[in-house]
């Protein structure tokens, strides 16, 4: 068993045991804090498929995060107000069912990622970065000017959506649900990285000409990876909105895109569990340093700078040493 595998297991064990300890000591806030880290880790894992495996530096993943959040918010809002989402061409009711909301949020984000990727992947480098950012900002300003769903003030959901057999208003049960989803997504991502598609995607990242020479289209590989990335990030957005029972245009903002990218860089670009470590560290710093100063991002910036300069493989690269980044 490699050192990185042990680190992966230790990280997941800590994420599981800490909220169990908080539950035993009646500290629901700490459970919610860990749940937030788990959900943001899912968003980071989604971006890592595009950034880490495909080398696609997307600065607009807040678009998919926000779409997932608003998919949840709109469906739940119409369910709690007993109105339909639309009456034409047929009546579509709202819903408070988490599985249904997850499916719709994931499909909506996947379709958006497919459309955005089809256009933005025709460019490279800084142009790709700016196009993805532009799409995200377009939706940000659209959400601000959408009074039907709160506009700039956002939209509140009174009661968390339901899951069969669980009381999702209980912090530990909602945490268990999010933790299970994270484990499934990490398993899927690890299998994807080792699949023929994942290996071909990694080869395209390193040398597109050689991949094209063996009959594969790098554009197609990148587009599939970008679509999968957007779908997973959209699911995280739906979970995040359910956690807070609130959605707002901030979910579309460039700051949200930057934070998701920070998770990946801190933990280790291209490492399956890297975004999990990055998200956990981010939440830890926010909680521990946020009470000391409103400018705690200065310390985060220093850590990020040190990671980029001296730990190019992120936390996992620093602790596990060099090796296969997809372990």
GROMACS .gro file of C-alpha atoms in nm:
model
  327
    1UNK     CA    1   0.000   0.000   0.000
    2UNK     CA    2   0.150   0.332  -0.111
    3UNK     CA    3   0.194   0.633   0.113
    4UNK     CA    4  -0.064   0.827  -0.088
    5UNK     CA    5  -0.321   0.550  -0.045
    6UNK     CA    6  -0.268   0.566   0.331
    7UNK     CA    7  -0.309   0.944   0.321
    8UNK     CA    8  -0.632   0.906   0.123
    9UNK     CA    9  -0.770   0.661   0.379
   10UNK     CA   10  -0.662   0.882   0.671
   11UNK     CA   11  -0.826   1.188   0.515
   12UNK     CA   12  -1.158   1.011   0.461
   13UNK     CA   13  -1.143   0.865   0.812
   14UNK     CA   14  -1.090   1.211   0.964
   15UNK     CA   15  -1.380   1.354   0.764
   16UNK     CA   16  -1.599   1.075   0.897
   17UNK     CA   17  -1.482   1.059   1.260
   18UNK     CA   18  -1.479   1.433   1.329
   19UNK     CA   19  -1.855   1.487   1.274
   20UNK     CA   20  -1.928   1.164   1.464
   21UNK     CA   21  -1.734   1.309   1.757
   22UNK     CA   22  -1.923   1.638   1.719
   23UNK     CA   23  -2.252   1.445   1.716
   24UNK     CA   24  -2.155   1.255   2.033
   25UNK     CA   25  -2.064   1.582   2.208
   26UNK     CA   26  -2.373   1.765   2.078
   27UNK     CA   27  -2.191   2.015   1.854
   28UNK     CA   28  -2.418   2.046   1.548
   29UNK     CA   29  -2.227   2.348   1.415
   30UNK     CA   30  -1.911   2.138   1.368
   31UNK     CA   31  -2.113   1.877   1.181
   32UNK     CA   32  -2.245   2.146   0.948
   33UNK     CA   33  -1.892   2.281   0.903
   34UNK     CA   34  -1.765   1.939   0.798
   35UNK     CA   35  -2.063   1.893   0.567
   36UNK     CA   36  -1.971   2.221   0.399
   37UNK     CA   37  -1.615   2.094   0.348
   38UNK     CA   38  -1.746   1.769   0.197
   39UNK     CA   39  -1.977   1.952  -0.046
   40UNK     CA   40  -1.704   2.193  -0.156
   41UNK     CA   41  -1.474   1.894  -0.198
   42UNK     CA   42  -1.724   1.750  -0.447
   43UNK     CA   43  -1.709   2.077  -0.643
   44UNK     CA   44  -1.328   2.058  -0.637
   45UNK     CA   45  -1.330   1.697  -0.757
   46UNK     CA   46  -1.551   1.809  -1.045
   47UNK     CA   47  -1.310   2.085  -1.149
   48UNK     CA   48  -1.015   1.849  -1.108
   49UNK     CA   49  -1.145   1.631  -1.394
   50UNK     CA   50  -1.110   1.928  -1.629
   51UNK     CA   51  -0.809   2.099  -1.471
   52UNK     CA   52  -0.609   1.808  -1.332
   53UNK     CA   53  -0.679   1.535  -1.586
   54UNK     CA   54  -0.738   1.747  -1.896
   55UNK     CA   55  -0.524   2.053  -1.827
   56UNK     CA   56  -0.824   2.283  -1.888
   57UNK     CA   57  -0.785   2.594  -1.673
   58UNK     CA   58  -1.151   2.688  -1.632
   59UNK     CA   59  -1.223   3.005  -1.439
   60UNK     CA   60  -1.596   2.972  -1.487
   61UNK     CA   61  -1.696   2.662  -1.293
   62UNK     CA   62  -1.909   2.881  -1.069
   63UNK     CA   63  -2.153   2.873  -1.363
   64UNK     CA   64  -2.222   2.503  -1.307
   65UNK     CA   65  -2.211   2.539  -0.928
   66UNK     CA   66  -2.471   2.815  -0.950
   67UNK     CA   67  -2.690   2.630  -1.199
   68UNK     CA   68  -2.703   2.333  -0.962
   69UNK     CA   69  -2.794   2.565  -0.676
   70UNK     CA   70  -3.065   2.747  -0.868
   71UNK     CA   71  -3.208   2.419  -1.001
   72UNK     CA   72  -3.258   2.317  -0.637
   73UNK     CA   73  -3.386   2.659  -0.535
   74UNK     CA   74  -3.639   2.695  -0.815
   75UNK     CA   75  -3.782   2.344  -0.778
   76UNK     CA   76  -3.803   2.369  -0.399
   77UNK     CA   77  -3.950   2.722  -0.413
   78UNK     CA   78  -4.235   2.612  -0.637
   79UNK     CA   79  -4.295   2.307  -0.419
   80UNK     CA   80  -4.321   2.516  -0.103
   81UNK     CA   81  -4.548   2.774  -0.271
   82UNK     CA   82  -4.762   2.507  -0.441
   83UNK     CA   83  -4.708   2.657  -0.786
   84UNK     CA   84  -4.579   2.505  -1.108
   85UNK     CA   85  -4.241   2.586  -1.257
   86UNK     CA   86  -4.407   2.633  -1.596
   87UNK     CA   87  -4.747   2.563  -1.751
   88UNK     CA   88  -4.636   2.550  -2.114
   89UNK     CA   89  -4.601   2.333  -2.316
   90UNK     CA   90  -4.695   2.116  -2.017
   91UNK     CA   91  -4.722   2.170  -1.644
   92UNK     CA   92  -4.398   2.104  -1.453
   93UNK     CA   93  -4.446   2.106  -1.075
   94UNK     CA   94  -4.187   2.183  -0.813
   95UNK     CA   95  -4.043   1.909  -0.595
   96UNK     CA   96  -3.881   1.861  -0.255
   97UNK     CA   97  -3.731   1.523  -0.343
   98UNK     CA   98  -3.351   1.530  -0.327
   99UNK     CA   99  -3.293   1.246  -0.579
  100UNK     CA  100  -3.511   1.421  -0.839
  101UNK     CA  101  -3.342   1.756  -0.773
  102UNK     CA  102  -2.996   1.598  -0.801
  103UNK     CA  103  -3.082   1.445  -1.138
  104UNK     CA  104  -3.218   1.773  -1.273
  105UNK     CA  105  -2.929   1.979  -1.133
  106UNK     CA  106  -2.670   1.737  -1.273
  107UNK     CA  107  -2.832   1.720  -1.618
  108UNK     CA  108  -2.879   2.099  -1.635
  109UNK     CA  109  -2.515   2.160  -1.545
  110UNK     CA  110  -2.397   1.889  -1.784
  111UNK     CA  111  -2.591   2.042  -2.075
  112UNK     CA  112  -2.455   2.387  -1.988
  113UNK     CA  113  -2.101   2.248  -1.972
  114UNK     CA  114  -2.151   2.076  -2.307
  115UNK     CA  115  -2.263   2.402  -2.468
  116UNK     CA  116  -1.995   2.617  -2.302
  117UNK     CA  117  -1.725   2.360  -2.373
  118UNK     CA  118  -1.825   2.324  -2.738
  119UNK     CA  119  -1.760   2.696  -2.784
  120UNK     CA  120  -1.472   2.766  -2.546
  121UNK     CA  121  -1.266   2.460  -2.642
  122UNK     CA  122  -1.219   2.609  -2.987
  123UNK     CA  123  -0.971   2.839  -2.814
  124UNK     CA  124  -0.673   2.771  -2.588
  125UNK     CA  125  -0.473   2.935  -2.313
  126UNK     CA  126  -0.586   3.270  -2.176
  127UNK     CA  127  -0.869   3.291  -2.430
  128UNK     CA  128  -1.023   2.971  -2.293
  129UNK     CA  129  -0.990   3.105  -1.939
  130UNK     CA  130  -1.161   3.434  -2.027
  131UNK     CA  131  -1.446   3.272  -2.222
  132UNK     CA  132  -1.535   3.041  -1.933
  133UNK     CA  133  -1.518   3.338  -1.696
  134UNK     CA  134  -1.740   3.542  -1.929
  135UNK     CA  135  -2.012   3.275  -1.934
  136UNK     CA  136  -2.011   3.258  -1.556
  137UNK     CA  137  -2.037   3.636  -1.519
  138UNK     CA  138  -2.321   3.647  -1.773
  139UNK     CA  139  -2.527   3.417  -1.553
  140UNK     CA  140  -2.422   3.613  -1.244
  141UNK     CA  141  -2.568   3.935  -1.381
  142UNK     CA  142  -2.871   3.751  -1.516
  143UNK     CA  143  -2.943   3.609  -1.168
  144UNK     CA  144  -2.909   3.957  -1.015
  145UNK     CA  145  -3.172   4.091  -1.257
  146UNK     CA  146  -3.413   3.795  -1.213
  147UNK     CA  147  -3.670   3.930  -0.963
  148UNK     CA  148  -3.892   3.620  -0.986
  149UNK     CA  149  -3.634   3.432  -0.776
  150UNK     CA  150  -3.509   3.704  -0.546
  151UNK     CA  151  -3.274   3.890  -0.776
  152UNK     CA  152  -2.975   4.027  -0.588
  153UNK     CA  153  -3.124   3.923  -0.252
  154UNK     CA  154  -3.133   3.555  -0.339
  155UNK     CA  155  -3.397   3.296  -0.262
  156UNK     CA  156  -3.466   3.128   0.073
  157UNK     CA  157  -3.597   2.773   0.115
  158UNK     CA  158  -3.773   2.723   0.447
  159UNK     CA  159  -3.725   2.349   0.493
  160UNK     CA  160  -3.444   2.130   0.359
  161UNK     CA  161  -3.548   1.890   0.083
  162UNK     CA  162  -3.622   1.529   0.167
  163UNK     CA  163  -3.452   1.196   0.103
  164UNK     CA  164  -3.636   0.863   0.148
  165UNK     CA  165  -3.576   0.713   0.491
  166UNK     CA  166  -3.375   1.006   0.628
  167UNK     CA  167  -3.445   1.318   0.831
  168UNK     CA  168  -3.233   1.563   0.631
  169UNK     CA  169  -3.289   1.839   0.888
  170UNK     CA  170  -3.078   1.632   1.127
  171UNK     CA  171  -2.719   1.756   1.065
  172UNK     CA  172  -2.556   1.414   1.106
  173UNK     CA  173  -2.796   1.245   0.864
  174UNK     CA  174  -2.748   1.514   0.600
  175UNK     CA  175  -2.372   1.486   0.650
  176UNK     CA  176  -2.389   1.108   0.597
  177UNK     CA  177  -2.576   1.165   0.272
  178UNK     CA  178  -2.316   1.413   0.142
  179UNK     CA  179  -2.027   1.197   0.261
  180UNK     CA  180  -2.169   0.896   0.077
  181UNK     CA  181  -2.200   1.099  -0.242
  182UNK     CA  182  -1.840   1.219  -0.208
  183UNK     CA  183  -1.719   0.859  -0.167
  184UNK     CA  184  -1.911   0.750  -0.479
  185UNK     CA  185  -1.778   1.042  -0.684
  186UNK     CA  186  -1.421   0.976  -0.571
  187UNK     CA  187  -1.460   0.610  -0.669
  188UNK     CA  188  -1.595   0.714  -1.010
  189UNK     CA  189  -1.314   0.966  -1.059
  190UNK     CA  190  -1.044   0.713  -0.966
  191UNK     CA  191  -1.187   0.462  -1.213
  192UNK     CA  192  -1.215   0.733  -1.478
  193UNK     CA  193  -0.850   0.831  -1.433
  194UNK     CA  194  -0.737   0.470  -1.491
  195UNK     CA  195  -0.979   0.398  -1.776
  196UNK     CA  196  -0.873   0.409  -2.143
  197UNK     CA  197  -1.054   0.743  -2.170
  198UNK     CA  198  -0.867   0.885  -1.872
  199UNK     CA  199  -0.531   0.767  -2.002
  200UNK     CA  200  -0.605   0.913  -2.345
  201UNK     CA  201  -0.714   1.241  -2.186
  202UNK     CA  202  -0.387   1.257  -1.993
  203UNK     CA  203  -0.195   1.187  -2.313
  204UNK     CA  204  -0.381   1.468  -2.491
  205UNK     CA  205  -0.289   1.704  -2.208
  206UNK     CA  206   0.078   1.623  -2.260
  207UNK     CA  207   0.092   1.599  -2.639
  208UNK     CA  208  -0.214   1.659  -2.856
  209UNK     CA  209  -0.032   1.586  -3.181
  210UNK     CA  210   0.057   1.230  -3.081
  211UNK     CA  211  -0.298   1.160  -2.966
  212UNK     CA  212  -0.432   1.287  -3.298
  213UNK     CA  213  -0.178   1.068  -3.479
  214UNK     CA  214  -0.333   0.752  -3.330
  215UNK     CA  215  -0.681   0.850  -3.446
  216UNK     CA  216  -0.822   1.026  -3.138
  217UNK     CA  217  -0.965   1.378  -3.139
  218UNK     CA  218  -0.833   1.585  -2.847
  219UNK     CA  219  -1.131   1.822  -2.881
  220UNK     CA  220  -1.374   1.533  -2.822
  221UNK     CA  221  -1.177   1.410  -2.520
  222UNK     CA  222  -1.167   1.758  -2.368
  223UNK     CA  223  -1.538   1.814  -2.431
  224UNK     CA  224  -1.638   1.490  -2.255
  225UNK     CA  225  -1.412   1.573  -1.960
  226UNK     CA  226  -1.548   1.928  -1.938
  227UNK     CA  227  -1.907   1.801  -1.946
  228UNK     CA  228  -1.844   1.546  -1.669
  229UNK     CA  229  -1.665   1.814  -1.470
  230UNK     CA  230  -1.960   2.054  -1.499
  231UNK     CA  231  -2.211   1.784  -1.405
  232UNK     CA  232  -2.033   1.695  -1.079
  233UNK     CA  233  -1.984   2.062  -0.990
  234UNK     CA  234  -2.356   2.119  -1.051
  235UNK     CA  235  -2.444   1.840  -0.809
  236UNK     CA  236  -2.223   2.008  -0.549
  237UNK     CA  237  -2.409   2.335  -0.609
  238UNK     CA  238  -2.745   2.166  -0.539
  239UNK     CA  239  -2.609   2.015  -0.217
  240UNK     CA  240  -2.458   2.349  -0.109
  241UNK     CA  241  -2.787   2.529  -0.165
  242UNK     CA  242  -2.969   2.258   0.031
  243UNK     CA  243  -2.719   2.289   0.316
  244UNK     CA  244  -2.778   2.662   0.346
  245UNK     CA  245  -3.143   2.650   0.235
  246UNK     CA  246  -3.058   2.956   0.031
  247UNK     CA  247  -2.938   3.042  -0.319
  248UNK     CA  248  -2.801   3.372  -0.442
  249UNK     CA  249  -2.616   3.513  -0.746
  250UNK     CA  250  -2.291   3.487  -0.546
  251UNK     CA  251  -2.284   3.120  -0.643
  252UNK     CA  252  -2.214   3.236  -1.002
  253UNK     CA  253  -1.943   3.488  -0.910
  254UNK     CA  254  -1.580   3.472  -1.016
  255UNK     CA  255  -1.482   3.453  -0.647
  256UNK     CA  256  -1.662   3.118  -0.625
  257UNK     CA  257  -1.473   2.994  -0.931
  258UNK     CA  258  -1.150   3.107  -0.769
  259UNK     CA  259  -1.225   2.928  -0.442
  260UNK     CA  260  -1.300   2.600  -0.621
  261UNK     CA  261  -0.970   2.631  -0.807
  262UNK     CA  262  -0.791   2.699  -0.477
  263UNK     CA  263  -0.918   2.366  -0.340
  264UNK     CA  264  -0.761   2.183  -0.633
  265UNK     CA  265  -0.430   2.368  -0.622
  266UNK     CA  266  -0.391   2.336  -0.243
  267UNK     CA  267  -0.465   1.965  -0.239
  268UNK     CA  268  -0.281   1.873  -0.555
  269UNK     CA  269  -0.376   1.917  -0.920
  270UNK     CA  270  -0.452   1.584  -1.085
  271UNK     CA  271  -0.467   1.387  -0.759
  272UNK     CA  272  -0.803   1.224  -0.702
  273UNK     CA  273  -0.821   1.310  -0.331
  274UNK     CA  274  -0.635   1.640  -0.366
  275UNK     CA  275  -0.947   1.863  -0.380
  276UNK     CA  276  -1.080   1.692  -0.067
  277UNK     CA  277  -0.769   1.790   0.127
  278UNK     CA  278  -0.777   2.139  -0.024
  279UNK     CA  279  -1.142   2.199   0.067
  280UNK     CA  280  -1.089   2.067   0.422
  281UNK     CA  281  -0.788   2.298   0.471
  282UNK     CA  282  -0.981   2.595   0.332
  283UNK     CA  283  -1.272   2.542   0.573
  284UNK     CA  284  -1.029   2.487   0.862
  285UNK     CA  285  -0.851   2.815   0.787
  286UNK     CA  286  -1.179   3.001   0.738
  287UNK     CA  287  -1.312   2.878   1.073
  288UNK     CA  288  -0.993   2.917   1.277
  289UNK     CA  289  -0.861   3.241   1.128
  290UNK     CA  290  -1.190   3.406   1.032
  291UNK     CA  291  -1.264   3.477   1.398
  292UNK     CA  292  -0.926   3.644   1.444
  293UNK     CA  293  -0.937   3.879   1.149
  294UNK     CA  294  -1.162   3.981   0.861
  295UNK     CA  295  -0.852   3.963   0.644
  296UNK     CA  296  -0.779   3.594   0.696
  297UNK     CA  297  -0.748   3.552   0.317
  298UNK     CA  298  -0.402   3.707   0.352
  299UNK     CA  299  -0.288   3.393   0.534
  300UNK     CA  300  -0.462   3.176   0.278
  301UNK     CA  301  -0.281   3.365   0.002
  302UNK     CA  302   0.053   3.307   0.173
  303UNK     CA  303  -0.017   2.933   0.202
  304UNK     CA  304  -0.129   2.919  -0.160
  305UNK     CA  305   0.184   3.105  -0.273
  306UNK     CA  306   0.404   2.865  -0.075
  307UNK     CA  307   0.220   2.568  -0.226
  308UNK     CA  308   0.271   2.692  -0.580
  309UNK     CA  309   0.641   2.774  -0.524
  310UNK     CA  310   0.756   2.487  -0.305
  311UNK     CA  311   0.493   2.211  -0.327
  312UNK     CA  312   0.394   2.189  -0.689
  313UNK     CA  313   0.202   1.869  -0.620
  314UNK     CA  314  -0.004   2.035  -0.348
  315UNK     CA  315  -0.044   1.895   0.002
  316UNK     CA  316  -0.055   1.539  -0.127
  317UNK     CA  317   0.253   1.590  -0.339
  318UNK     CA  318   0.436   1.731  -0.037
  319UNK     CA  319   0.334   1.451   0.199
  320UNK     CA  320   0.328   1.155  -0.040
  321UNK     CA  321   0.618   1.252  -0.260
  322UNK     CA  322   0.625   1.223  -0.633
  323UNK     CA  323   0.427   0.947  -0.792
  324UNK     CA  324   0.127   0.886  -1.007
  325UNK     CA  325  -0.094   1.192  -0.964
  326UNK     CA  326  -0.410   0.991  -1.019
  327UNK     CA  327  -0.357   0.763  -0.718
   0.00000   0.00000   0.00000
